[in-house]
Coordinates of C-alpha atoms in Angstrom, one line a residue:
M165 CA 103.2 -90.2 10.7
I166 CA 105.0 -91.1 13.9
R167 CA 107.2 -88.0 13.5
D168 CA 104.0 -85.8 13.6
E169 CA 102.8 -87.7 16.6
F170 CA 106.1 -87.1 18.4
A171 CA 106.0 -83.4 17.4
N172 CA 102.6 -83.2 19.0
L173 CA 103.9 -84.8 22.2
V174 CA 106.6 -82.1 22.3
A175 CA 104.1 -79.3 21.8
R176 CA 101.8 -80.7 24.5
A177 CA 104.8 -81.0 26.9
L178 CA 105.8 -77.4 26.2
A179 CA 102.3 -76.2 26.9
S180 CA 102.2 -78.3 30.2
A181 CA 105.5 -76.9 31.2
Q182 CA 104.2 -73.4 30.7
A183 CA 101.0 -74.1 32.6
A184 CA 103.0 -75.4 35.5
G185 CA 105.2 -72.4 35.6
D186 CA 108.3 -74.3 34.7
L187 CA 108.7 -72.2 31.5
P188 CA 107.2 -68.7 30.9
A189 CA 104.3 -68.1 28.6
F190 CA 105.0 -67.2 25.0
A191 CA 103.6 -68.2 21.6
A192 CA 105.0 -71.7 20.8
P193 CA 106.8 -71.9 17.4
E194 CA 106.3 -74.8 15.1
I195 CA 107.9 -78.0 16.3
D196 CA 110.5 -79.4 13.9
L197 CA 111.8 -82.9 14.5
Q198 CA 115.0 -84.1 12.7
H199 CA 116.6 -87.5 12.4
P200 CA 120.1 -87.5 14.2
Q201 CA 122.9 -88.5 12.1
R202 CA 124.1 -90.9 14.8
P203 CA 121.5 -93.6 15.9
E204 CA 122.7 -93.5 19.6
H205 CA 121.2 -89.8 19.5
G206 CA 117.7 -91.2 19.0
D207 CA 115.2 -91.6 16.2
Y208 CA 114.1 -88.0 16.3
S209 CA 115.6 -84.9 17.8
A210 CA 114.0 -81.6 18.7
N211 CA 116.0 -78.4 18.6
L212 CA 113.2 -76.4 20.1
P213 CA 115.1 -75.5 23.4
L214 CA 118.0 -74.0 21.4
R215 CA 115.5 -71.9 19.3
I216 CA 113.6 -70.6 22.3
Q217 CA 116.4 -70.2 25.0
S218 CA 116.7 -66.4 24.3
L219 CA 112.8 -66.1 24.8
V220 CA 112.7 -67.8 28.1
R221 CA 116.1 -66.5 29.3
M222 CA 117.2 -70.0 30.3
R223 CA 120.0 -72.4 29.2
A224 CA 118.8 -74.6 26.4
V225 CA 119.6 -77.8 28.4
D226 CA 117.4 -76.6 31.2
V227 CA 114.6 -75.8 28.7
A228 CA 114.9 -79.3 27.3
A229 CA 114.8 -80.8 30.8
A230 CA 111.6 -78.9 31.5
I231 CA 110.0 -80.2 28.4
Q232 CA 111.1 -83.7 29.0
R233 CA 109.5 -83.8 32.5
H234 CA 106.1 -83.0 31.0
L235 CA 106.2 -85.4 28.0
P236 CA 102.9 -87.4 28.1
P237 CA 103.4 -91.2 27.6
H238 CA 103.0 -92.7 24.1
E239 CA 103.1 -96.4 23.1
A240 CA 105.8 -95.6 20.4
L241 CA 108.1 -93.6 22.8
A242 CA 110.6 -95.6 24.8
E243 CA 112.4 -92.6 26.4
A244 CA 113.5 -89.0 25.9
R245 CA 117.0 -87.7 26.7
V246 CA 118.4 -84.3 27.0
A247 CA 121.6 -83.8 25.1
P248 CA 123.9 -80.8 25.2
P249 CA 123.8 -78.1 24.1
G250 CA 120.1 -78.4 24.3
F251 CA 118.5 -81.1 22.1
L252 CA 115.7 -83.3 23.2
N253 CA 116.2 -86.8 21.7
L254 CA 113.4 -89.2 21.3
Y255 CA 113.7 -93.0 21.1
L256 CA 111.2 -95.3 19.6
A257 CA 110.1 -98.3 21.6
P258 CA 111.5 -101.6 20.1
G259 CA 108.1 -103.3 20.8
W260 CA 106.2 -100.7 18.8
V261 CA 108.8 -100.7 16.0
A262 CA 108.4 -104.5 15.7
S263 CA 104.6 -104.2 15.6
Q264 CA 104.8 -101.9 12.5
A265 CA 105.9 -104.7 10.3
E266 CA 102.5 -106.3 10.6
A267 CA 100.8 -103.0 10.2
I268 CA 102.7 -102.2 7.0
A269 CA 102.2 -105.7 5.5
R270 CA 98.4 -105.4 6.3
D271 CA 98.2 -102.1 4.5
G272 CA 99.8 -103.6 1.4
D273 CA 99.6 -101.3 -1.7
G274 CA 97.7 -98.8 0.4
Y275 CA 100.7 -98.1 2.6
A276 CA 101.8 -94.4 2.7
T277 CA 98.6 -93.1 1.0
G278 CA 96.2 -90.6 2.6
D279 CA 94.7 -87.2 2.6
R280 CA 97.7 -85.0 3.6
G281 CA 97.5 -83.2 0.2
G282 CA 94.2 -81.9 1.2
G283 CA 92.4 -83.0 -1.9
E284 CA 93.6 -80.0 -4.0
R285 CA 93.2 -79.9 -7.7
V286 CA 96.7 -79.9 -8.9
Q287 CA 97.9 -79.7 -12.5
V288 CA 101.4 -80.9 -13.4
E289 CA 102.7 -79.8 -16.9
Y290 CA 105.9 -81.2 -18.1
V291 CA 108.0 -82.0 -21.2
S292 CA 105.8 -80.0 -23.6
A293 CA 108.5 -80.1 -26.2
N294 CA 107.8 -78.6 -29.7
P295 CA 106.4 -81.3 -31.9
T296 CA 108.9 -80.5 -34.5
G297 CA 111.4 -83.2 -33.6
P298 CA 111.9 -86.2 -31.5
L299 CA 112.3 -86.0 -27.8
H300 CA 115.9 -85.7 -26.6
V301 CA 117.4 -86.9 -23.3
G302 CA 116.8 -83.6 -21.6
N303 CA 113.0 -84.0 -22.2
G304 CA 113.3 -87.5 -20.6
R305 CA 114.6 -86.0 -17.4
G306 CA 111.6 -83.5 -17.3
A307 CA 109.3 -86.5 -18.0
A308 CA 110.7 -88.5 -15.0
I309 CA 110.6 -85.5 -12.6
G310 CA 107.0 -84.5 -13.6
S311 CA 105.4 -87.9 -13.7
T312 CA 106.9 -88.9 -10.4
L313 CA 105.8 -85.7 -8.7
A314 CA 102.3 -86.3 -10.0
N315 CA 102.4 -89.8 -8.6
V316 CA 103.5 -88.6 -5.2
L317 CA 100.9 -85.8 -5.1
R318 CA 98.2 -88.3 -6.1
A319 CA 99.2 -90.7 -3.4
R320 CA 99.0 -88.0 -0.8
G321 CA 95.3 -87.4 -1.8
D322 CA 95.5 -84.6 -4.3
E323 CA 93.5 -84.7 -7.5
V324 CA 96.2 -84.6 -10.1
E325 CA 96.0 -83.9 -13.8
E326 CA 99.1 -84.3 -16.0
E327 CA 99.2 -82.1 -19.1
Y328 CA 101.4 -81.9 -22.2
Y329 CA 101.3 -78.3 -23.9
I330 CA 101.5 -78.8 -27.7
N331 CA 103.4 -75.9 -29.3
D332 CA 101.5 -76.4 -32.6
A333 CA 101.5 -72.8 -33.6
G334 CA 104.1 -70.1 -34.2
T335 CA 107.4 -69.7 -36.1
Q336 CA 109.0 -73.1 -35.3
V337 CA 106.0 -75.0 -36.5
A338 CA 105.9 -72.9 -39.8
I339 CA 109.7 -73.7 -40.3
F340 CA 109.0 -77.3 -39.6
A341 CA 106.2 -77.3 -42.3
R342 CA 108.5 -75.7 -44.9
T343 CA 111.3 -78.1 -44.1
L344 CA 108.9 -81.1 -44.4
Y345 CA 107.7 -79.9 -47.7
A346 CA 111.2 -79.6 -49.1
R347 CA 112.0 -83.1 -48.0
Y348 CA 108.6 -84.3 -49.4
Q349 CA 109.5 -82.7 -52.8
Q350 CA 112.9 -84.2 -52.7
I351 CA 111.4 -87.7 -52.5
F352 CA 109.7 -86.9 -55.8
G353 CA 112.9 -85.9 -57.5
R354 CA 112.7 -82.1 -57.1
D355 CA 115.7 -80.1 -56.3
A356 CA 114.1 -78.4 -53.3
P357 CA 116.5 -76.7 -50.9
I358 CA 116.0 -76.8 -47.1
P359 CA 114.8 -73.4 -46.0
E360 CA 117.0 -71.1 -44.0
N361 CA 116.9 -72.2 -40.2
G362 CA 115.2 -75.4 -41.4
Y363 CA 115.4 -78.7 -39.5
P364 CA 118.3 -80.8 -41.0
G365 CA 117.6 -84.0 -39.2
E366 CA 117.0 -87.2 -41.2
Y367 CA 113.8 -87.8 -39.2
I368 CA 112.1 -85.2 -41.3
T369 CA 112.8 -87.3 -44.4
G370 CA 111.3 -90.2 -42.6
I371 CA 108.2 -88.4 -42.0
A372 CA 108.0 -87.2 -45.6
R373 CA 108.4 -90.8 -46.8
R374 CA 105.7 -92.1 -44.5
I375 CA 103.3 -89.4 -45.9
R376 CA 104.3 -90.3 -49.4
D377 CA 103.6 -94.0 -48.7
E378 CA 100.2 -93.3 -47.1
E379 CA 99.0 -90.4 -49.4
G380 CA 101.2 -90.4 -52.5
D381 CA 101.7 -87.0 -54.2
R382 CA 98.6 -85.4 -52.7
Y383 CA 100.5 -82.5 -51.2
L384 CA 102.6 -81.7 -54.2
R385 CA 102.0 -78.2 -55.5
P386 CA 103.5 -76.7 -58.7
E387 CA 107.1 -75.6 -58.1
G388 CA 107.4 -72.2 -56.4
Q389 CA 104.0 -72.3 -54.8
E390 CA 103.5 -72.3 -51.0
P391 CA 103.0 -75.8 -49.5
D392 CA 99.6 -77.2 -48.6
P393 CA 98.9 -76.5 -45.0
G394 CA 97.6 -80.0 -44.6
L395 CA 101.2 -81.4 -45.0
G396 CA 102.5 -79.5 -42.0
E397 CA 99.5 -80.5 -40.0
R398 CA 100.0 -84.2 -40.9
G399 CA 103.7 -83.9 -40.0
I400 CA 102.8 -82.6 -36.6
E401 CA 100.3 -85.3 -36.1
L402 CA 103.0 -87.9 -36.9
M403 CA 105.6 -86.3 -34.6
L404 CA 103.0 -86.3 -31.8
E405 CA 102.4 -90.0 -32.3
E406 CA 106.2 -90.5 -32.0
I407 CA 106.3 -88.4 -28.8
R408 CA 103.4 -90.2 -27.3
R409 CA 105.1 -93.6 -28.0
D410 CA 108.4 -92.5 -26.6
L411 CA 106.8 -91.2 -23.4
E412 CA 104.6 -94.2 -22.9
A413 CA 107.8 -96.3 -23.2
I414 CA 108.9 -94.8 -19.9
G415 CA 105.5 -95.1 -18.3
V416 CA 104.2 -91.6 -19.0
R417 CA 100.6 -91.1 -19.9
Y418 CA 98.9 -87.7 -19.9
S419 CA 95.5 -86.7 -18.6
N420 CA 95.3 -84.1 -21.3
W421 CA 97.1 -82.8 -24.4
Y422 CA 96.5 -79.0 -24.8
S423 CA 96.9 -77.3 -28.1
E424 CA 98.4 -73.9 -28.4
R425 CA 96.5 -73.5 -31.7
A426 CA 93.3 -73.9 -29.7
L427 CA 94.5 -71.3 -27.1
Q428 CA 94.9 -68.8 -30.0
A429 CA 91.6 -69.6 -31.7
E430 CA 89.0 -66.9 -32.0
G431 CA 87.3 -66.4 -28.6
G432 CA 90.0 -68.5 -27.0
P433 CA 92.0 -67.7 -23.8
Y434 CA 94.6 -65.8 -25.6
H435 CA 92.3 -63.1 -26.8
T436 CA 90.4 -63.0 -23.6
V437 CA 93.6 -62.4 -21.6
L438 CA 95.1 -59.9 -24.0
E439 CA 91.8 -57.8 -23.7
R440 CA 91.9 -58.1 -19.9
L441 CA 95.4 -56.8 -19.8
R442 CA 94.4 -53.9 -22.0
D443 CA 91.5 -53.1 -19.9
R444 CA 93.7 -53.0 -16.7
G445 CA 96.2 -50.7 -18.4
H446 CA 99.0 -53.2 -18.5
V447 CA 99.5 -53.1 -22.3
V448 CA 101.4 -50.4 -24.2
E449 CA 102.3 -50.1 -27.9
R450 CA 105.6 -48.8 -29.2
E451 CA 108.1 -49.6 -31.9
G452 CA 105.3 -51.3 -33.8
A453 CA 105.0 -54.0 -31.2
V454 CA 102.6 -54.7 -28.3
W455 CA 104.3 -54.8 -24.8
F456 CA 103.3 -55.9 -21.3
A457 CA 104.2 -53.0 -19.0
S458 CA 105.7 -55.2 -16.5
S459 CA 108.2 -52.6 -15.3
E460 CA 105.2 -50.9 -13.7
V461 CA 104.3 -53.9 -11.7
G462 CA 107.6 -55.0 -10.3
E463 CA 109.7 -56.2 -13.2
E464 CA 113.0 -54.7 -14.3
K465 CA 111.8 -54.1 -17.9
D466 CA 108.8 -54.5 -20.2
N467 CA 108.2 -57.6 -22.3
V468 CA 106.9 -58.0 -25.8
L469 CA 103.6 -59.7 -26.2
I470 CA 103.0 -59.3 -29.9
R471 CA 105.9 -58.7 -32.3
S472 CA 105.8 -56.1 -35.0
D473 CA 104.9 -58.7 -37.5
G474 CA 101.7 -59.4 -35.6
V475 CA 102.9 -62.9 -34.2
P476 CA 102.4 -63.5 -30.5
T477 CA 105.5 -64.2 -28.4
Y478 CA 105.9 -67.3 -26.4
F479 CA 105.5 -65.1 -23.2
A480 CA 102.1 -63.9 -24.5
T481 CA 100.7 -67.4 -25.1
D482 CA 102.1 -68.5 -21.9
I483 CA 100.3 -65.9 -19.8
A484 CA 97.0 -67.0 -21.5
Y485 CA 97.8 -70.6 -20.9
H486 CA 98.4 -70.2 -17.2
F487 CA 95.5 -67.8 -16.7
D488 CA 93.4 -70.6 -18.3
K489 CA 94.8 -73.1 -15.8
L490 CA 94.5 -71.1 -12.6
V491 CA 91.4 -69.1 -13.4
T492 CA 89.2 -70.6 -16.1
R493 CA 89.9 -74.3 -15.4
G494 CA 90.2 -73.5 -11.6
F495 CA 93.2 -75.6 -10.6
D496 CA 94.3 -74.8 -7.0
R497 CA 97.9 -75.3 -8.0
S498 CA 99.8 -75.4 -11.2
I499 CA 103.3 -77.1 -11.3
D500 CA 105.5 -76.6 -14.3
I501 CA 108.6 -78.6 -15.0
W502 CA 111.0 -76.6 -17.1
G503 CA 114.6 -76.7 -18.4
A504 CA 116.9 -74.4 -16.5
D505 CA 117.2 -72.1 -19.6
H506 CA 113.7 -70.9 -18.7
Q507 CA 114.8 -69.5 -15.4
G508 CA 114.3 -65.9 -16.5
H509 CA 110.7 -66.6 -17.6
V510 CA 109.5 -67.5 -14.1
S511 CA 109.5 -64.1 -12.4
R512 CA 107.8 -62.2 -15.3
L513 CA 105.1 -64.9 -15.6
K514 CA 104.3 -64.7 -11.9
T515 CA 104.1 -60.9 -12.3
A516 CA 101.7 -61.3 -15.2
M517 CA 99.5 -63.6 -13.1
R518 CA 99.5 -61.0 -10.2
A519 CA 98.4 -58.3 -12.8
L520 CA 95.5 -60.6 -13.8
D521 CA 94.4 -61.3 -10.2
A522 CA 95.5 -64.9 -10.6
S523 CA 97.5 -66.0 -7.6
P524 CA 101.3 -66.2 -8.4
E525 CA 101.7 -68.4 -5.3
A526 CA 99.6 -71.1 -6.9
L527 CA 102.3 -71.3 -9.6
D528 CA 105.3 -73.5 -8.9
V529 CA 108.1 -74.0 -11.4
V530 CA 110.7 -76.8 -11.0
L531 CA 113.8 -76.1 -13.2
Y532 CA 116.0 -79.0 -14.1
Q533 CA 119.6 -78.8 -15.4
L534 CA 121.0 -80.4 -18.5
V535 CA 122.0 -84.1 -19.0
T536 CA 125.4 -85.2 -20.0
L537 CA 125.6 -88.7 -21.5
R538 CA 128.7 -90.7 -20.7
R539 CA 130.2 -94.2 -21.3
G540 CA 132.4 -94.4 -18.3
D541 CA 134.9 -91.6 -18.5
R542 CA 134.0 -90.8 -22.1
I543 CA 131.3 -88.1 -22.9
V544 CA 128.9 -89.2 -25.7
P545 CA 128.5 -86.5 -28.3
L546 CA 125.0 -85.1 -28.5
S547 CA 125.0 -85.6 -32.3
K548 CA 125.4 -89.1 -33.7
R549 CA 125.5 -87.4 -37.2
A550 CA 124.8 -83.9 -38.5
G551 CA 121.5 -82.6 -37.2
E552 CA 120.6 -85.7 -35.2
L553 CA 120.4 -85.5 -31.5
V554 CA 120.8 -88.6 -29.2
T555 CA 117.1 -89.1 -28.5
L556 CA 115.2 -90.3 -25.5
A557 CA 114.2 -93.4 -27.5
D558 CA 117.9 -94.1 -28.2
V559 CA 118.6 -94.2 -24.4
V560 CA 115.5 -96.2 -23.5
E561 CA 116.4 -98.8 -26.3
E562 CA 120.0 -99.1 -24.9
V563 CA 119.4 -99.3 -21.1
G564 CA 115.7 -99.9 -20.6
P565 CA 112.9 -97.8 -19.2
D566 CA 113.5 -98.6 -15.6
A567 CA 117.2 -97.6 -15.5
T568 CA 116.4 -94.6 -17.7
R569 CA 113.8 -93.1 -15.1
F570 CA 115.9 -94.1 -12.0
F571 CA 119.0 -92.4 -13.3
F572 CA 117.1 -89.3 -14.4
L573 CA 115.6 -89.1 -10.9
L574 CA 118.8 -89.6 -8.9
P575 CA 120.2 -86.1 -8.9
S576 CA 118.2 -83.2 -7.5
A577 CA 116.6 -81.3 -10.5
G578 CA 118.9 -78.2 -9.8
S579 CA 122.0 -80.4 -10.4
A580 CA 123.6 -81.0 -13.7
M581 CA 123.6 -84.8 -14.3
D582 CA 126.0 -87.3 -15.8
F583 CA 124.1 -90.3 -17.2
D584 CA 126.5 -93.3 -17.5
L585 CA 125.0 -95.6 -20.1
E586 CA 127.4 -98.4 -19.3
L587 CA 126.6 -98.3 -15.6
A588 CA 122.9 -98.2 -16.3
K589 CA 123.2 -101.5 -18.1
R590 CA 125.5 -103.2 -15.5
R591 CA 123.9 -106.1 -13.7
S592 CA 125.7 -105.6 -10.4
E593 CA 125.3 -103.9 -7.1
E594 CA 127.2 -100.9 -8.7
N595 CA 124.1 -100.1 -10.7
P596 CA 121.7 -98.5 -8.2
V597 CA 118.5 -99.4 -10.0
Y598 CA 119.6 -103.1 -10.3
Y599 CA 120.6 -103.1 -6.7
V600 CA 117.1 -101.9 -5.7
Q601 CA 115.1 -104.2 -8.0
Y602 CA 117.3 -107.2 -7.0
A603 CA 116.3 -106.6 -3.4
H604 CA 112.7 -106.9 -4.4
A605 CA 113.2 -110.0 -6.6
R606 CA 115.3 -111.6 -3.8
I607 CA 112.5 -111.1 -1.3
R608 CA 110.0 -112.6 -3.7
G609 CA 112.2 -115.6 -4.2
I610 CA 112.6 -116.1 -0.4
L611 CA 108.8 -115.9 0.1
D612 CA 108.1 -118.3 -2.8
R613 CA 110.6 -120.9 -1.5
A614 CA 109.2 -120.6 2.0
R615 CA 105.7 -121.1 0.8
E616 CA 106.9 -124.3 -1.1
A617 CA 108.4 -125.5 2.2
G618 CA 105.0 -125.0 3.9
L619 CA 106.0 -121.7 5.8
S620 CA 104.3 -118.4 5.6
A621 CA 103.8 -115.2 7.7
A622 CA 100.3 -116.4 8.8
G623 CA 100.0 -116.1 12.6
A624 CA 103.4 -114.4 13.0
D625 CA 104.3 -112.8 16.2
A626 CA 106.0 -109.5 15.2
A627 CA 107.2 -109.0 18.8
L628 CA 110.0 -111.5 18.0
L629 CA 111.6 -108.9 15.7
V630 CA 114.2 -107.7 18.2
H631 CA 117.5 -108.2 16.3
G632 CA 119.2 -105.0 15.5
A633 CA 119.1 -105.6 11.8
E634 CA 115.3 -106.3 12.0
Q635 CA 114.7 -103.1 14.1
T636 CA 116.8 -101.0 11.6
L637 CA 114.9 -102.4 8.7
V638 CA 111.4 -101.7 10.1
R639 CA 112.6 -98.2 11.0
K640 CA 113.6 -97.7 7.4
L641 CA 110.2 -98.9 6.2
L642 CA 108.5 -96.4 8.5
L643 CA 110.3 -93.5 6.7
L644 CA 108.3 -93.7 3.4
P645 CA 105.5 -91.4 4.4
E646 CA 108.1 -88.8 5.6
V647 CA 109.9 -89.1 2.3
L648 CA 106.7 -88.5 0.3
E649 CA 106.1 -85.5 2.6
T650 CA 109.5 -84.1 1.7
V651 CA 109.1 -84.8 -2.0
A652 CA 105.7 -83.0 -2.1
R653 CA 106.8 -80.0 0.0
E654 CA 110.1 -79.5 -1.9
L655 CA 108.9 -80.7 -5.3
A656 CA 112.0 -82.8 -5.1
P657 CA 111.5 -86.5 -6.3
H658 CA 115.2 -87.3 -6.1
H659 CA 114.6 -88.3 -2.5
L660 CA 112.7 -91.3 -3.7
P661 CA 115.5 -93.2 -5.5
H662 CA 117.9 -92.4 -2.6
Y663 CA 115.4 -93.8 -0.1
A664 CA 115.0 -96.9 -2.3
Q665 CA 118.7 -97.5 -2.1
E666 CA 118.9 -97.1 1.6
L667 CA 116.0 -99.4 2.1
A668 CA 117.6 -102.0 -0.2
Q669 CA 120.7 -101.7 1.8
A670 CA 119.0 -102.2 5.1
F671 CA 117.3 -105.3 3.6
H672 CA 120.5 -106.8 2.4
V673 CA 122.2 -106.2 5.8
F674 CA 119.2 -107.9 7.5
Y675 CA 119.4 -110.9 5.1
T676 CA 123.1 -111.2 5.7
Q677 CA 122.7 -111.2 9.6
C678 CA 119.4 -113.0 10.0
R679 CA 118.5 -116.5 8.7
V680 CA 115.0 -116.1 7.5
V681 CA 113.8 -119.7 7.1
D682 CA 114.9 -121.7 10.1
E683 CA 113.2 -125.1 10.6
E684 CA 114.4 -125.2 14.1
Q685 CA 112.7 -121.8 14.9
P686 CA 109.4 -121.8 13.0
E687 CA 107.9 -118.9 15.1
L688 CA 111.0 -116.7 14.3
S689 CA 110.8 -117.7 10.7
R690 CA 107.2 -116.6 10.4
A691 CA 108.0 -113.3 12.1
R692 CA 110.9 -112.7 9.7
L693 CA 108.7 -113.7 6.6
L694 CA 106.2 -111.0 7.9
L695 CA 109.1 -108.5 7.9
L696 CA 110.1 -109.5 4.4
D697 CA 106.5 -109.1 3.3
A698 CA 106.4 -105.6 4.6
T699 CA 109.7 -104.8 3.0
R700 CA 108.4 -106.1 -0.3
V701 CA 105.4 -103.8 0.1
V702 CA 107.4 -100.7 0.7
L703 CA 110.0 -101.5 -2.0
A704 CA 107.3 -102.1 -4.6
R705 CA 105.5 -98.9 -3.5
T706 CA 108.6 -96.8 -3.7
L707 CA 109.4 -98.2 -7.2
G708 CA 105.8 -97.8 -8.3
L709 CA 105.7 -94.2 -7.4
M710 CA 108.7 -93.7 -9.7
S711 CA 106.9 -95.8 -12.3
I712 CA 109.6 -98.4 -12.1
T713 CA 108.8 -102.0 -12.2
A714 CA 109.3 -104.3 -9.1
P715 CA 110.4 -107.6 -10.7
D716 CA 109.7 -110.9 -9.1
R717 CA 112.9 -112.5 -10.5
M718 CA 116.1 -111.2 -12.2

């Protein structure tokens, strides 16, 4: 990235100034370059002089001037200016900027890929909703965040696996099975009540009917007897089919589906980890339950691992699951995408990893806030009828997969979001995903019409791209690698849709101010077609990283 090259220039200039005696010797801090808010202040700005003025006992503007004098030349650097109270502002050379349109177009789909991730083995686990009901809109937000992060990390050179943890064991699954059996009996005319704390949703009846249609009365037992375990297992299978279908509808496909039941199987990770915790003295028994003595390793209180009824807690299985990720399967990094209601779980899980000698630093958790559905000013109730959530499938059916993903990604994960269904369907510039996709479709249309007129970017002279709108557009194209760096570093995919909107705006301004196909200026037309091709590449690349389509026409 040119930002990194400029940072290296500043570091070299600082070292040179120290060697010349213009600045005293000291250990140089990391060089941090920012984009000034006002373009007249340069393309990049270094606040290094302000940060080190107390070390060198000089005014920051004098420190900046000393660094400026020692800056080595670079083809991309036009000039460096000192600005009070002590910034060093760096300006890109217009000729170099113009040349990057050709470089980006040449890279094509490979633009903004590389090895900056270091080739780490990274696992991203997201959604992982209980297979006892359909996915709701909150699950969809987690899916968009998780899959986009995986795309970005993969583009940066990491080896990424995406995983869905199937909660197919425990209390909720048992309740689901009993509820399903009640509905199954009702289909055959029995007066079978829904169990206490059962699932009231009509989707359970739909599953029961499908099993009846496929297998008849195979699972009926004499009244009063416990249900056949196979019925609950088949119900979970059908729910997982629906979950897979709903996720694939928004472009999510997992590398692996990991079963909690397999985790708890004899000889599985759960038993291995529990024994290891016992051996290390981290397990105590009291009140008939088994506890993780987390208060002895930094937590405020101990946490239950096995309840008095012998059933493992969610915390116990989660310890085993993450130990399996980081130690047994050997991922360098594990990234979990959780709803914000799991916030209290993060610290104790990291503590458990430390107790097991698994690096807590290798575990990252992204917490996302709830989603509120709206139709303009009106909030959409979460229940369409008793027991029925507004599902992810409902939203996708109404607004489409592209708008669904884009809107889920727009706010930062830590911000509660309002999802305006009416806005997401609007075919106008007010709808951000439409605005971005329309820019791509418009570019494809211009390129196609130019080709029909016998014009293309072949042999274009990029040096002709000197207009202000052209230069602004290329500068915006150059930011994609930096955006990906920010997304990966902060685990914050919301930067991508915001960048896409800024890029689309820069294109629309360019198109308004610069005539692309001008028969009287064929050389300039070729250069602008080259710029459009580069813009198409970056727009498609940005949308693709969000698993959103880049349409040729709209």
